[in-house]
């Protein structure tokens, strides 16, 4: 079993061994003699790509060389994408247009802001909370991000801490030397936005708990905490993510786990979410599917996009999410859209897409060369599930349809599957 909760199928493991043998024999990389039928040059695509960013296209601030090769294949001689592509990342600490500009510079391909899905992008669909006074947690341009999502009345952690300085007591350097007068002019908070991991976890955890336990008025407090508590919208459930370090780093899923555990311990009740987004939630893939459809319409591609190929490096989020969405599409086609929880679709509309194929790359979290990846945990037990609490554990959903070395091989694989040729 793969380390860090990554599970690959036996067939994938055999395939990787076969590749290693061919590489040792000097056969890998030779052009295939097999020919593929190619349709007319102007034939519109009926498939699209959902590409993860960290671990697939970049590692930290460095582009992965295979990504450059992949985009040379994806672009035509005029520098335009030949098929619809959407970038789906669980990052959320930057602005959408900034991420698009960063990708454009790294990949040598013009990326529009509406091709980028950050972990919190689907919060645009939660219009019933856009006028409420929301406490926002995260880092980077959190106010601009929240406003870009439609939230017009947000309060930052720093604003709340300054209004009620006695709440933040962990850091001795920031404790007040005198007791301030109590405030009664601070409007109640009506909900919480968790956009990404904050910098000072102890402050954010304490203040969020104060808001939930006081029903939005942390300066007063309540004898009995309300339940259900104020609405919470959260994005990015990744427990771990891969940067330039040799081992994965804590993600926002780790922060959510801390908050859920503290709330459960303090109240004896379960923390509830009105919306959970970011991979692997179906809501995020439904949102991505809609952007793929709009992109195809803008390019004048009249054929419906029937098949989505999701490329990622994390079996727990990328592969699990793609397979879960594929399962949803199959069930929706057969029985109609099923009812789902906080991570489910906001609007149940007929979908042109019929399948979502998962492709796992080995340039990020998943690493087949890790000697621990094939060893049983604790004498043969399953490795721990690193997905979110509200996701049911199904090992089969973390098994990719295809396992390849990198995103360039993924694009070549898809083109062969679809009978396309590289230009």
mmCIF file of C-alpha atoms in Angstrom:
data_model
loop_
_atom_site.group_PDB
_atom_site.id
_atom_site.type_symbol
_atom_site.label_atom_id
_atom_site.label_comp_id
_atom_site.label_asym_id
_atom_site.label_seq_id
_atom_site.Cartn_x
_atom_site.Cartn_y
_atom_site.Cartn_z
ATOM 1 C CA UNK A 1 0.000 0.000 0.000
ATOM 2 C CA UNK A 2 1.221 3.506 -0.749
ATOM 3 C CA UNK A 3 2.481 5.670 2.087
ATOM 4 C CA UNK A 4 0.531 8.703 3.270
ATOM 5 C CA UNK A 5 -2.781 6.988 2.638
ATOM 6 C CA UNK A 6 -2.123 6.468 -1.075
ATOM 7 C CA UNK A 7 -3.494 3.213 -2.420
ATOM 8 C CA UNK A 8 -2.732 1.895 -5.901
ATOM 9 C CA UNK A 9 -4.235 -1.145 -7.539
ATOM 10 C CA UNK A 10 -2.325 -4.378 -8.049
ATOM 11 C CA UNK A 11 -2.644 -3.887 -11.788
ATOM 12 C CA UNK A 12 -1.044 -0.445 -11.465
ATOM 13 C CA UNK A 13 1.844 -1.894 -9.459
ATOM 14 C CA UNK A 14 2.463 -4.539 -12.131
ATOM 15 C CA UNK A 15 2.348 -1.860 -14.791
ATOM 16 C CA UNK A 16 4.962 0.197 -12.952
ATOM 17 C CA UNK A 17 7.217 -2.850 -12.644
ATOM 18 C CA UNK A 18 6.836 -3.442 -16.397
ATOM 19 C CA UNK A 19 7.846 0.170 -17.070
ATOM 20 C CA UNK A 20 10.895 -0.173 -14.823
ATOM 21 C CA UNK A 21 11.984 -3.288 -16.711
ATOM 22 C CA UNK A 22 11.596 -1.532 -20.061
ATOM 23 C CA UNK A 23 13.537 1.465 -18.778
ATOM 24 C CA UNK A 24 16.367 -0.809 -17.633
ATOM 25 C CA UNK A 25 16.414 -2.405 -21.082
ATOM 26 C CA UNK A 26 16.583 0.989 -22.748
ATOM 27 C CA UNK A 27 13.211 0.556 -24.419
ATOM 28 C CA UNK A 28 11.295 3.306 -22.645
ATOM 29 C CA UNK A 29 10.814 6.444 -24.630
ATOM 30 C CA UNK A 30 11.115 4.849 -28.075
ATOM 31 C CA UNK A 31 8.319 5.898 -30.433
ATOM 32 C CA UNK A 32 5.583 3.331 -30.704
ATOM 33 C CA UNK A 33 5.115 1.606 -34.056
ATOM 34 C CA UNK A 34 1.408 1.322 -33.438
ATOM 35 C CA UNK A 35 -0.698 3.706 -35.493
ATOM 36 C CA UNK A 36 -3.857 5.370 -34.247
ATOM 37 C CA UNK A 37 -6.796 6.515 -36.262
ATOM 38 C CA UNK A 38 -6.994 10.286 -36.255
ATOM 39 C CA UNK A 39 -10.179 12.126 -37.088
ATOM 40 C CA UNK A 40 -10.467 15.261 -39.195
ATOM 41 C CA UNK A 41 -8.161 18.112 -38.226
ATOM 42 C CA UNK A 42 -11.085 20.358 -37.246
ATOM 43 C CA UNK A 43 -13.021 17.693 -35.377
ATOM 44 C CA UNK A 44 -14.225 19.274 -32.117
ATOM 45 C CA UNK A 45 -13.126 17.571 -28.905
ATOM 46 C CA UNK A 46 -15.586 15.495 -26.894
ATOM 47 C CA UNK A 47 -13.316 15.268 -23.866
ATOM 48 C CA UNK A 48 -11.590 17.646 -21.470
ATOM 49 C CA UNK A 49 -8.878 17.728 -18.824
ATOM 50 C CA UNK A 50 -9.150 18.508 -15.103
ATOM 51 C CA UNK A 51 -5.540 19.110 -14.062
ATOM 52 C CA UNK A 52 -4.296 19.330 -10.502
ATOM 53 C CA UNK A 53 -1.500 21.869 -10.011
ATOM 54 C CA UNK A 54 0.773 21.048 -7.048
ATOM 55 C CA UNK A 55 2.575 17.770 -7.640
ATOM 56 C CA UNK A 56 1.340 17.537 -11.253
ATOM 57 C CA UNK A 57 2.429 20.772 -12.929
ATOM 58 C CA UNK A 58 4.612 22.356 -10.246
ATOM 59 C CA UNK A 59 6.521 21.480 -7.082
ATOM 60 C CA UNK A 60 6.591 24.563 -4.894
ATOM 61 C CA UNK A 61 7.519 27.393 -7.260
ATOM 62 C CA UNK A 62 9.258 25.178 -9.824
ATOM 63 C CA UNK A 63 7.538 23.840 -12.905
ATOM 64 C CA UNK A 64 7.824 20.102 -13.486
ATOM 65 C CA UNK A 65 9.570 19.636 -16.877
ATOM 66 C CA UNK A 66 6.992 17.091 -18.047
ATOM 67 C CA UNK A 67 4.314 19.779 -17.710
ATOM 68 C CA UNK A 68 5.999 21.875 -20.391
ATOM 69 C CA UNK A 69 6.047 18.891 -22.729
ATOM 70 C CA UNK A 70 2.397 18.177 -21.953
ATOM 71 C CA UNK A 71 1.315 21.690 -22.904
ATOM 72 C CA UNK A 72 3.269 21.589 -26.137
ATOM 73 C CA UNK A 73 1.045 18.642 -27.031
ATOM 74 C CA UNK A 74 -2.107 20.347 -25.780
ATOM 75 C CA UNK A 75 -1.595 23.514 -27.840
ATOM 76 C CA UNK A 76 -2.033 23.916 -31.573
ATOM 77 C CA UNK A 77 0.275 25.802 -33.922
ATOM 78 C CA UNK A 78 -1.520 29.060 -33.040
ATOM 79 C CA UNK A 79 -0.783 28.615 -29.338
ATOM 80 C CA UNK A 80 -4.400 27.771 -28.463
ATOM 81 C CA UNK A 81 -5.529 24.792 -26.422
ATOM 82 C CA UNK A 82 -6.826 21.970 -28.605
ATOM 83 C CA UNK A 83 -9.170 20.672 -25.895
ATOM 84 C CA UNK A 84 -10.861 22.296 -22.890
ATOM 85 C CA UNK A 85 -8.637 22.380 -19.806
ATOM 86 C CA UNK A 86 -9.496 23.450 -16.264
ATOM 87 C CA UNK A 87 -6.964 23.672 -13.444
ATOM 88 C CA UNK A 88 -8.418 22.294 -10.208
ATOM 89 C CA UNK A 89 -6.358 22.962 -7.095
ATOM 90 C CA UNK A 90 -7.069 22.652 -3.404
ATOM 91 C CA UNK A 91 -4.942 25.726 -2.763
ATOM 92 C CA UNK A 92 -6.874 28.822 -1.804
ATOM 93 C CA UNK A 93 -4.456 31.391 -0.426
ATOM 94 C CA UNK A 94 -4.135 33.405 -3.628
ATOM 95 C CA UNK A 95 -6.461 35.272 -5.959
ATOM 96 C CA UNK A 96 -7.905 33.457 -8.950
ATOM 97 C CA UNK A 97 -6.430 35.831 -11.522
ATOM 98 C CA UNK A 98 -3.034 35.737 -9.757
ATOM 99 C CA UNK A 99 -2.960 31.948 -9.975
ATOM 100 C CA UNK A 100 -3.877 32.176 -13.675
ATOM 101 C CA UNK A 101 -1.016 34.623 -14.306
ATOM 102 C CA UNK A 102 1.391 32.364 -12.411
ATOM 103 C CA UNK A 103 0.380 29.336 -14.474
ATOM 104 C CA UNK A 104 0.647 31.306 -17.719
ATOM 105 C CA UNK A 105 4.223 32.280 -16.896
ATOM 106 C CA UNK A 106 5.232 28.770 -15.807
ATOM 107 C CA UNK A 107 3.587 26.820 -18.639
ATOM 108 C CA UNK A 108 4.075 29.202 -21.556
ATOM 109 C CA UNK A 109 0.344 28.996 -22.256
ATOM 110 C CA UNK A 110 -2.224 31.725 -21.728
ATOM 111 C CA UNK A 111 -4.418 30.681 -18.804
ATOM 112 C CA UNK A 112 -7.602 32.639 -18.111
ATOM 113 C CA UNK A 113 -8.873 33.192 -14.578
ATOM 114 C CA UNK A 114 -12.065 31.289 -15.386
ATOM 115 C CA UNK A 115 -9.965 28.202 -16.126
ATOM 116 C CA UNK A 116 -8.740 28.098 -12.526
ATOM 117 C CA UNK A 117 -10.730 26.521 -9.704
ATOM 118 C CA UNK A 118 -9.408 27.239 -6.235
ATOM 119 C CA UNK A 119 -10.622 25.121 -3.341
ATOM 120 C CA UNK A 120 -13.187 27.740 -2.322
ATOM 121 C CA UNK A 121 -14.423 28.713 -5.821
ATOM 122 C CA UNK A 122 -17.715 26.756 -5.477
ATOM 123 C CA UNK A 123 -18.656 29.008 -2.540
ATOM 124 C CA UNK A 124 -20.017 31.324 -5.234
ATOM 125 C CA UNK A 125 -22.994 28.965 -5.339
ATOM 126 C CA UNK A 126 -23.908 29.547 -1.659
ATOM 127 C CA UNK A 127 -25.711 32.822 -2.297
ATOM 128 C CA UNK A 128 -27.923 32.465 0.794
ATOM 129 C CA UNK A 129 -24.874 33.393 2.917
ATOM 130 C CA UNK A 130 -23.475 36.195 0.764
ATOM 131 C CA UNK A 131 -25.233 38.950 2.716
ATOM 132 C CA UNK A 132 -24.515 37.536 6.178
ATOM 133 C CA UNK A 133 -21.735 38.761 8.459
ATOM 134 C CA UNK A 134 -19.108 36.023 8.117
ATOM 135 C CA UNK A 135 -15.893 35.403 10.045
ATOM 136 C CA UNK A 136 -13.189 34.412 7.538
ATOM 137 C CA UNK A 137 -10.169 32.208 8.276
ATOM 138 C CA UNK A 138 -7.142 31.651 6.076
ATOM 139 C CA UNK A 139 -4.119 33.591 4.906
ATOM 140 C CA UNK A 140 -3.186 35.779 1.992
ATOM 141 C CA UNK A 141 -5.874 38.022 0.452
ATOM 142 C CA UNK A 142 -8.750 36.491 2.449
ATOM 143 C CA UNK A 143 -10.969 39.580 2.259
ATOM 144 C CA UNK A 144 -10.508 39.928 -1.503
ATOM 145 C CA UNK A 145 -11.126 36.226 -1.991
ATOM 146 C CA UNK A 146 -14.265 36.277 0.130
ATOM 147 C CA UNK A 147 -15.588 39.328 -1.691
ATOM 148 C CA UNK A 148 -14.773 37.735 -5.041
ATOM 149 C CA UNK A 149 -16.892 34.759 -3.991
ATOM 150 C CA UNK A 150 -19.829 37.075 -3.313
ATOM 151 C CA UNK A 151 -19.564 37.620 0.465
ATOM 152 C CA UNK A 152 -20.134 41.304 1.139
ATOM 153 C CA UNK A 153 -19.777 41.503 4.931
ATOM 154 C CA UNK A 154 -16.699 39.708 6.247
ATOM 155 C CA UNK A 155 -14.738 39.952 9.479
ATOM 156 C CA UNK A 156 -11.100 38.825 9.668
ATOM 157 C CA UNK A 157 -9.453 37.032 12.580
ATOM 158 C CA UNK A 158 -7.311 40.097 13.266
ATOM 159 C CA UNK A 159 -10.377 42.353 13.386
ATOM 160 C CA UNK A 160 -12.085 40.009 15.829
ATOM 161 C CA UNK A 161 -8.942 39.716 17.961
ATOM 162 C CA UNK A 162 -8.558 43.492 18.117
ATOM 163 C CA UNK A 163 -12.220 43.905 19.075
ATOM 164 C CA UNK A 164 -11.921 41.299 21.848
ATOM 165 C CA UNK A 165 -8.219 41.177 22.843
ATOM 166 C CA UNK A 166 -8.872 39.019 25.898
ATOM 167 C CA UNK A 167 -9.793 36.059 23.691
ATOM 168 C CA UNK A 168 -6.279 35.472 22.315
ATOM 169 C CA UNK A 169 -4.278 34.201 25.290
ATOM 170 C CA UNK A 170 -1.856 31.514 24.072
ATOM 171 C CA UNK A 171 1.013 33.777 22.979
ATOM 172 C CA UNK A 172 2.361 35.483 26.118
ATOM 173 C CA UNK A 173 3.948 38.196 23.975
ATOM 174 C CA UNK A 174 0.516 39.302 22.721
ATOM 175 C CA UNK A 175 -1.316 39.243 26.049
ATOM 176 C CA UNK A 176 -2.533 42.615 27.258
ATOM 177 C CA UNK A 177 -1.006 44.031 30.431
ATOM 178 C CA UNK A 178 -4.256 45.759 31.391
ATOM 179 C CA UNK A 179 -7.906 44.747 31.132
ATOM 180 C CA UNK A 180 -9.795 46.701 28.430
ATOM 181 C CA UNK A 181 -13.371 47.889 28.776
ATOM 182 C CA UNK A 182 -15.956 45.450 27.403
ATOM 183 C CA UNK A 183 -17.467 46.228 23.995
ATOM 184 C CA UNK A 184 -21.133 46.047 23.126
ATOM 185 C CA UNK A 185 -21.017 47.708 19.685
ATOM 186 C CA UNK A 186 -19.677 44.742 17.716
ATOM 187 C CA UNK A 187 -22.412 43.262 15.467
ATOM 188 C CA UNK A 188 -22.927 39.508 15.892
ATOM 189 C CA UNK A 189 -21.199 37.150 13.488
ATOM 190 C CA UNK A 190 -23.609 34.981 11.489
ATOM 191 C CA UNK A 191 -21.357 32.302 10.004
ATOM 192 C CA UNK A 192 -17.792 31.093 9.428
ATOM 193 C CA UNK A 193 -15.779 30.797 6.194
ATOM 194 C CA UNK A 194 -12.773 28.489 6.310
ATOM 195 C CA UNK A 195 -10.865 29.319 3.119
ATOM 196 C CA UNK A 196 -7.530 27.688 3.950
ATOM 197 C CA UNK A 197 -4.968 27.027 6.644
ATOM 198 C CA UNK A 198 -4.224 30.111 8.761
ATOM 199 C CA UNK A 199 -0.806 31.103 10.072
ATOM 200 C CA UNK A 200 -1.553 31.232 13.808
ATOM 201 C CA UNK A 201 -3.560 28.068 14.320
ATOM 202 C CA UNK A 202 -3.974 28.584 18.066
ATOM 203 C CA UNK A 203 -5.560 32.006 17.553
ATOM 204 C CA UNK A 204 -7.891 30.894 14.770
ATOM 205 C CA UNK A 205 -8.988 27.729 16.600
ATOM 206 C CA UNK A 206 -9.700 29.680 19.790
ATOM 207 C CA UNK A 207 -11.623 32.494 18.099
ATOM 208 C CA UNK A 208 -13.680 30.187 15.877
ATOM 209 C CA UNK A 209 -14.639 28.165 18.948
ATOM 210 C CA UNK A 210 -15.558 31.364 20.788
ATOM 211 C CA UNK A 211 -17.817 32.437 17.925
ATOM 212 C CA UNK A 212 -19.528 29.031 17.696
ATOM 213 C CA UNK A 213 -20.043 28.652 21.443
ATOM 214 C CA UNK A 214 -21.399 32.201 21.850
ATOM 215 C CA UNK A 215 -23.679 32.115 18.788
ATOM 216 C CA UNK A 216 -21.653 34.880 17.156
ATOM 217 C CA UNK A 217 -21.174 37.213 20.135
ATOM 218 C CA UNK A 218 -17.833 36.231 21.696
ATOM 219 C CA UNK A 219 -17.827 39.207 24.030
ATOM 220 C CA UNK A 220 -20.770 37.858 25.975
ATOM 221 C CA UNK A 221 -20.657 34.083 26.068
ATOM 222 C CA UNK A 222 -23.572 31.723 26.699
ATOM 223 C CA UNK A 223 -24.232 29.313 29.533
ATOM 224 C CA UNK A 224 -25.351 26.660 27.048
ATOM 225 C CA UNK A 225 -23.710 26.499 23.602
ATOM 226 C CA UNK A 226 -26.293 26.573 20.788
ATOM 227 C CA UNK A 227 -26.764 23.538 18.595
ATOM 228 C CA UNK A 228 -26.981 23.437 15.672
ATOM 229 C CA UNK A 229 -24.223 26.017 15.705
ATOM 230 C CA UNK A 230 -23.704 28.846 13.226
ATOM 231 C CA UNK A 231 -23.256 27.770 9.576
ATOM 232 C CA UNK A 232 -19.747 26.810 8.483
ATOM 233 C CA UNK A 233 -18.520 26.706 4.885
ATOM 234 C CA UNK A 234 -15.126 25.022 4.472
ATOM 235 C CA UNK A 235 -12.801 24.361 1.563
ATOM 236 C CA UNK A 236 -9.712 22.202 1.040
ATOM 237 C CA UNK A 237 -9.925 18.951 2.984
ATOM 238 C CA UNK A 238 -6.366 17.825 2.156
ATOM 239 C CA UNK A 239 -4.706 16.387 5.237
ATOM 240 C CA UNK A 240 -1.336 16.585 3.455
ATOM 241 C CA UNK A 241 0.124 18.168 0.340
ATOM 242 C CA UNK A 242 3.433 18.002 -1.503
ATOM 243 C CA UNK A 243 5.778 20.974 -1.883
ATOM 244 C CA UNK A 244 9.560 20.984 -2.345
ATOM 245 C CA UNK A 245 10.245 19.170 0.939
ATOM 246 C CA UNK A 246 10.947 15.446 0.805
ATOM 247 C CA UNK A 247 7.883 14.608 2.909
ATOM 248 C CA UNK A 248 4.283 15.901 2.617
ATOM 249 C CA UNK A 249 3.243 19.022 4.569
ATOM 250 C CA UNK A 250 0.156 19.645 6.705
ATOM 251 C CA UNK A 251 -2.828 20.872 4.703
ATOM 252 C CA UNK A 252 -6.076 22.589 5.653
ATOM 253 C CA UNK A 253 -7.600 19.175 6.331
ATOM 254 C CA UNK A 254 -5.308 18.953 9.353
ATOM 255 C CA UNK A 255 -6.645 22.283 10.627
ATOM 256 C CA UNK A 256 -10.232 21.089 10.116
ATOM 257 C CA UNK A 257 -9.403 17.910 12.029
ATOM 258 C CA UNK A 258 -8.136 20.002 14.954
ATOM 259 C CA UNK A 259 -11.275 22.157 14.957
ATOM 260 C CA UNK A 260 -13.609 19.159 14.739
ATOM 261 C CA UNK A 261 -11.801 17.364 17.552
ATOM 262 C CA UNK A 262 -11.820 20.391 19.856
ATOM 263 C CA UNK A 263 -15.510 21.083 19.231
ATOM 264 C CA UNK A 264 -16.414 17.427 19.871
ATOM 265 C CA UNK A 265 -14.361 17.359 23.068
ATOM 266 C CA UNK A 266 -15.774 20.613 24.421
ATOM 267 C CA UNK A 267 -19.444 20.156 23.515
ATOM 268 C CA UNK A 268 -19.854 16.413 23.089
ATOM 269 C CA UNK A 269 -21.427 17.102 19.689
ATOM 270 C CA UNK A 270 -20.242 16.854 16.102
ATOM 271 C CA UNK A 271 -19.115 19.922 14.192
ATOM 272 C CA UNK A 272 -21.332 20.305 11.126
ATOM 273 C CA UNK A 273 -20.703 21.905 7.743
ATOM 274 C CA UNK A 274 -23.228 23.536 5.465
ATOM 275 C CA UNK A 275 -20.800 23.121 2.606
ATOM 276 C CA UNK A 276 -17.551 21.217 2.064
ATOM 277 C CA UNK A 277 -15.693 21.974 -1.136
ATOM 278 C CA UNK A 278 -12.397 21.342 -2.805
ATOM 279 C CA UNK A 279 -11.353 17.896 -3.991
ATOM 280 C CA UNK A 280 -12.645 15.241 -3.442
ATOM 281 C CA UNK A 281 -16.122 16.783 -3.071
ATOM 282 C CA UNK A 282 -18.570 16.133 -5.899
ATOM 283 C CA UNK A 283 -19.533 19.807 -5.698
ATOM 284 C CA UNK A 284 -16.061 20.812 -6.915
ATOM 285 C CA UNK A 285 -16.108 18.394 -9.836
ATOM 286 C CA UNK A 286 -19.600 19.527 -10.816
ATOM 287 C CA UNK A 287 -18.335 23.113 -10.768
ATOM 288 C CA UNK A 288 -15.321 22.107 -12.898
ATOM 289 C CA UNK A 289 -17.563 20.312 -15.359
ATOM 290 C CA UNK A 290 -19.590 23.473 -15.831
ATOM 291 C CA UNK A 291 -16.443 25.514 -16.549
ATOM 292 C CA UNK A 292 -15.337 22.903 -19.098
ATOM 293 C CA UNK A 293 -18.724 23.217 -20.817
ATOM 294 C CA UNK A 294 -18.535 27.027 -20.905
ATOM 295 C CA UNK A 295 -14.979 26.929 -22.224
ATOM 296 C CA UNK A 296 -16.012 24.610 -25.054
ATOM 297 C CA UNK A 297 -18.928 26.905 -25.932
ATOM 298 C CA UNK A 298 -16.657 29.967 -26.087
ATOM 299 C CA UNK A 299 -14.326 28.151 -28.465
ATOM 300 C CA UNK A 300 -17.243 27.165 -30.676
ATOM 301 C CA UNK A 301 -16.865 23.450 -30.042
ATOM 302 C CA UNK A 302 -20.415 22.275 -30.568
ATOM 303 C CA UNK A 303 -19.950 18.606 -29.660
ATOM 304 C CA UNK A 304 -20.865 17.927 -26.019
ATOM 305 C CA UNK A 305 -17.994 17.053 -23.680
ATOM 306 C CA UNK A 306 -18.805 13.449 -22.810
ATOM 307 C CA UNK A 307 -15.645 12.405 -21.000
ATOM 308 C CA UNK A 308 -13.486 14.109 -18.390
ATOM 309 C CA UNK A 309 -9.919 13.062 -17.576
ATOM 310 C CA UNK A 310 -8.800 14.078 -14.079
ATOM 311 C CA UNK A 311 -5.022 14.061 -13.537
ATOM 312 C CA UNK A 312 -3.655 14.260 -9.999
ATOM 313 C CA UNK A 313 -0.906 13.133 -7.628
ATOM 314 C CA UNK A 314 -2.906 12.475 -4.455
ATOM 315 C CA UNK A 315 -5.010 9.288 -4.291
ATOM 316 C CA UNK A 316 -6.942 10.573 -1.261
ATOM 317 C CA UNK A 317 -8.162 13.765 -2.941
ATOM 318 C CA UNK A 318 -7.530 13.706 -6.705
ATOM 319 C CA UNK A 319 -8.190 10.041 -7.460
ATOM 320 C CA UNK A 320 -10.857 9.538 -4.804
ATOM 321 C CA UNK A 321 -12.694 12.654 -6.012
ATOM 322 C CA UNK A 322 -12.531 11.762 -9.708
ATOM 323 C CA UNK A 323 -13.762 8.222 -9.046
ATOM 324 C CA UNK A 324 -16.487 9.486 -6.733
ATOM 325 C CA UNK A 325 -17.666 11.915 -9.415
ATOM 326 C CA UNK A 326 -17.544 9.145 -12.028
ATOM 327 C CA UNK A 327 -19.709 7.048 -9.713
ATOM 328 C CA UNK A 328 -22.093 9.993 -9.329
ATOM 329 C CA UNK A 329 -22.318 10.518 -13.112
ATOM 330 C CA UNK A 330 -23.035 6.854 -13.686
ATOM 331 C CA UNK A 331 -25.767 6.827 -11.065
ATOM 332 C CA UNK A 332 -27.230 10.116 -12.317
ATOM 333 C CA UNK A 333 -27.392 8.735 -15.853
ATOM 334 C CA UNK A 334 -29.061 5.557 -14.656
ATOM 335 C CA UNK A 335 -31.294 6.667 -11.773
ATOM 336 C CA UNK A 336 -31.218 10.454 -11.647
ATOM 337 C CA UNK A 337 -29.008 12.636 -9.437
ATOM 338 C CA UNK A 338 -28.694 11.139 -5.923
ATOM 339 C CA UNK A 339 -29.094 13.138 -2.723
ATOM 340 C CA UNK A 340 -25.729 13.980 -1.140
ATOM 341 C CA UNK A 341 -24.431 15.776 1.946
ATOM 342 C CA UNK A 342 -22.405 18.949 2.455
ATOM 343 C CA UNK A 343 -20.058 18.128 -0.416
ATOM 344 C CA UNK A 344 -22.814 17.338 -2.897
ATOM 345 C CA UNK A 345 -24.153 19.359 -5.820
ATOM 346 C CA UNK A 346 -26.043 22.589 -5.179
ATOM 347 C CA UNK A 347 -28.080 22.324 -8.360
ATOM 348 C CA UNK A 348 -29.122 19.041 -9.865
ATOM 349 C CA UNK A 349 -28.976 19.698 -13.606
ATOM 350 C CA UNK A 350 -28.681 17.181 -16.422
ATOM 351 C CA UNK A 351 -25.035 16.587 -17.277
ATOM 352 C CA UNK A 352 -23.550 16.060 -20.732
ATOM 353 C CA UNK A 353 -20.538 14.321 -19.196
ATOM 354 C CA UNK A 354 -20.923 10.592 -18.815
ATOM 355 C CA UNK A 355 -17.620 9.619 -17.214
ATOM 356 C CA UNK A 356 -14.652 10.977 -15.261
ATOM 357 C CA UNK A 357 -11.462 8.949 -15.718
ATOM 358 C CA UNK A 358 -8.801 9.184 -12.995
ATOM 359 C CA UNK A 359 -5.093 9.307 -13.872
ATOM 360 C CA UNK A 360 -2.464 9.183 -11.108
ATOM 361 C CA UNK A 361 1.009 10.657 -11.660
ATOM 362 C CA UNK A 362 4.164 9.895 -9.700
ATOM 363 C CA UNK A 363 5.576 13.421 -9.404
ATOM 364 C CA UNK A 364 3.917 14.475 -6.147
ATOM 365 C CA UNK A 365 2.356 12.875 -3.081
ATOM 366 C CA UNK A 366 2.175 9.415 -4.654
ATOM 367 C CA UNK A 367 5.643 7.934 -4.992
ATOM 368 C CA UNK A 368 5.936 4.297 -6.132
ATOM 369 C CA UNK A 369 9.674 4.223 -5.384
ATOM 370 C CA UNK A 370 9.051 4.769 -1.667
ATOM 371 C CA UNK A 371 10.001 1.460 -0.027
ATOM 372 C CA UNK A 372 7.168 1.876 2.470
ATOM 373 C CA UNK A 373 4.557 2.183 -0.269
ATOM 374 C CA UNK A 374 4.200 -1.570 -0.773
ATOM 375 C CA UNK A 375 4.636 -2.691 2.833
ATOM 376 C CA UNK A 376 1.621 -3.549 5.001
ATOM 377 C CA UNK A 377 0.942 -1.308 7.951
ATOM 378 C CA UNK A 378 1.011 -2.836 11.448
ATOM 379 C CA UNK A 379 1.264 -6.430 10.318
ATOM 380 C CA UNK A 380 -1.041 -6.337 7.325
ATOM 381 C CA UNK A 381 -3.657 -3.777 8.391
ATOM 382 C CA UNK A 382 -4.969 -1.193 5.960
ATOM 383 C CA UNK A 383 -3.086 2.146 6.032
ATOM 384 C CA UNK A 384 -4.945 4.970 7.793
ATOM 385 C CA UNK A 385 -7.545 6.830 5.720
ATOM 386 C CA UNK A 386 -6.378 10.412 5.216
ATOM 387 C CA UNK A 387 -9.657 11.640 3.768
ATOM 388 C CA UNK A 388 -12.107 13.888 5.591
ATOM 389 C CA UNK A 389 -14.331 12.636 8.385
ATOM 390 C CA UNK A 390 -17.483 13.154 6.320
ATOM 391 C CA UNK A 391 -16.237 10.975 3.450
ATOM 392 C CA UNK A 392 -16.900 7.271 3.653
ATOM 393 C CA UNK A 393 -13.790 5.118 3.340
ATOM 394 C CA UNK A 394 -13.770 3.041 0.172
ATOM 395 C CA UNK A 395 -10.318 1.753 -0.843
ATOM 396 C CA UNK A 396 -11.539 1.101 -4.376
ATOM 397 C CA UNK A 397 -12.175 4.808 -4.932
ATOM 398 C CA UNK A 398 -8.476 5.512 -4.400
ATOM 399 C CA UNK A 399 -7.430 3.152 -7.192
ATOM 400 C CA UNK A 400 -6.696 5.128 -10.339
ATOM 401 C CA UNK A 401 -7.934 4.051 -13.746
ATOM 402 C CA UNK A 402 -4.388 4.681 -14.999
ATOM 403 C CA UNK A 403 -1.016 5.219 -13.305
ATOM 404 C CA UNK A 404 1.665 7.046 -15.304
ATOM 405 C CA UNK A 405 4.987 8.696 -14.546
ATOM 406 C CA UNK A 406 3.971 12.291 -15.195
ATOM 407 C CA UNK A 407 1.431 14.618 -16.779
ATOM 408 C CA UNK A 408 3.070 14.395 -20.213
ATOM 409 C CA UNK A 409 2.491 10.651 -20.244
ATOM 410 C CA UNK A 410 -1.057 11.296 -19.049
ATOM 411 C CA UNK A 411 -1.770 13.578 -22.028
ATOM 412 C CA UNK A 412 -0.250 11.054 -24.443
ATOM 413 C CA UNK A 413 -2.367 8.296 -22.906
ATOM 414 C CA UNK A 414 -5.566 10.320 -23.303
ATOM 415 C CA UNK A 415 -4.773 11.261 -26.892
ATOM 416 C CA UNK A 416 -4.238 7.590 -27.724
ATOM 417 C CA UNK A 417 -7.496 6.660 -25.984
ATOM 418 C CA UNK A 418 -9.365 9.325 -27.940
ATOM 419 C CA UNK A 419 -7.649 8.639 -31.281
ATOM 420 C CA UNK A 420 -5.922 12.013 -31.334
ATOM 421 C CA UNK A 421 -2.376 12.731 -32.452
ATOM 422 C CA UNK A 422 0.133 15.251 -31.126
ATOM 423 C CA UNK A 423 0.692 18.227 -33.410
#
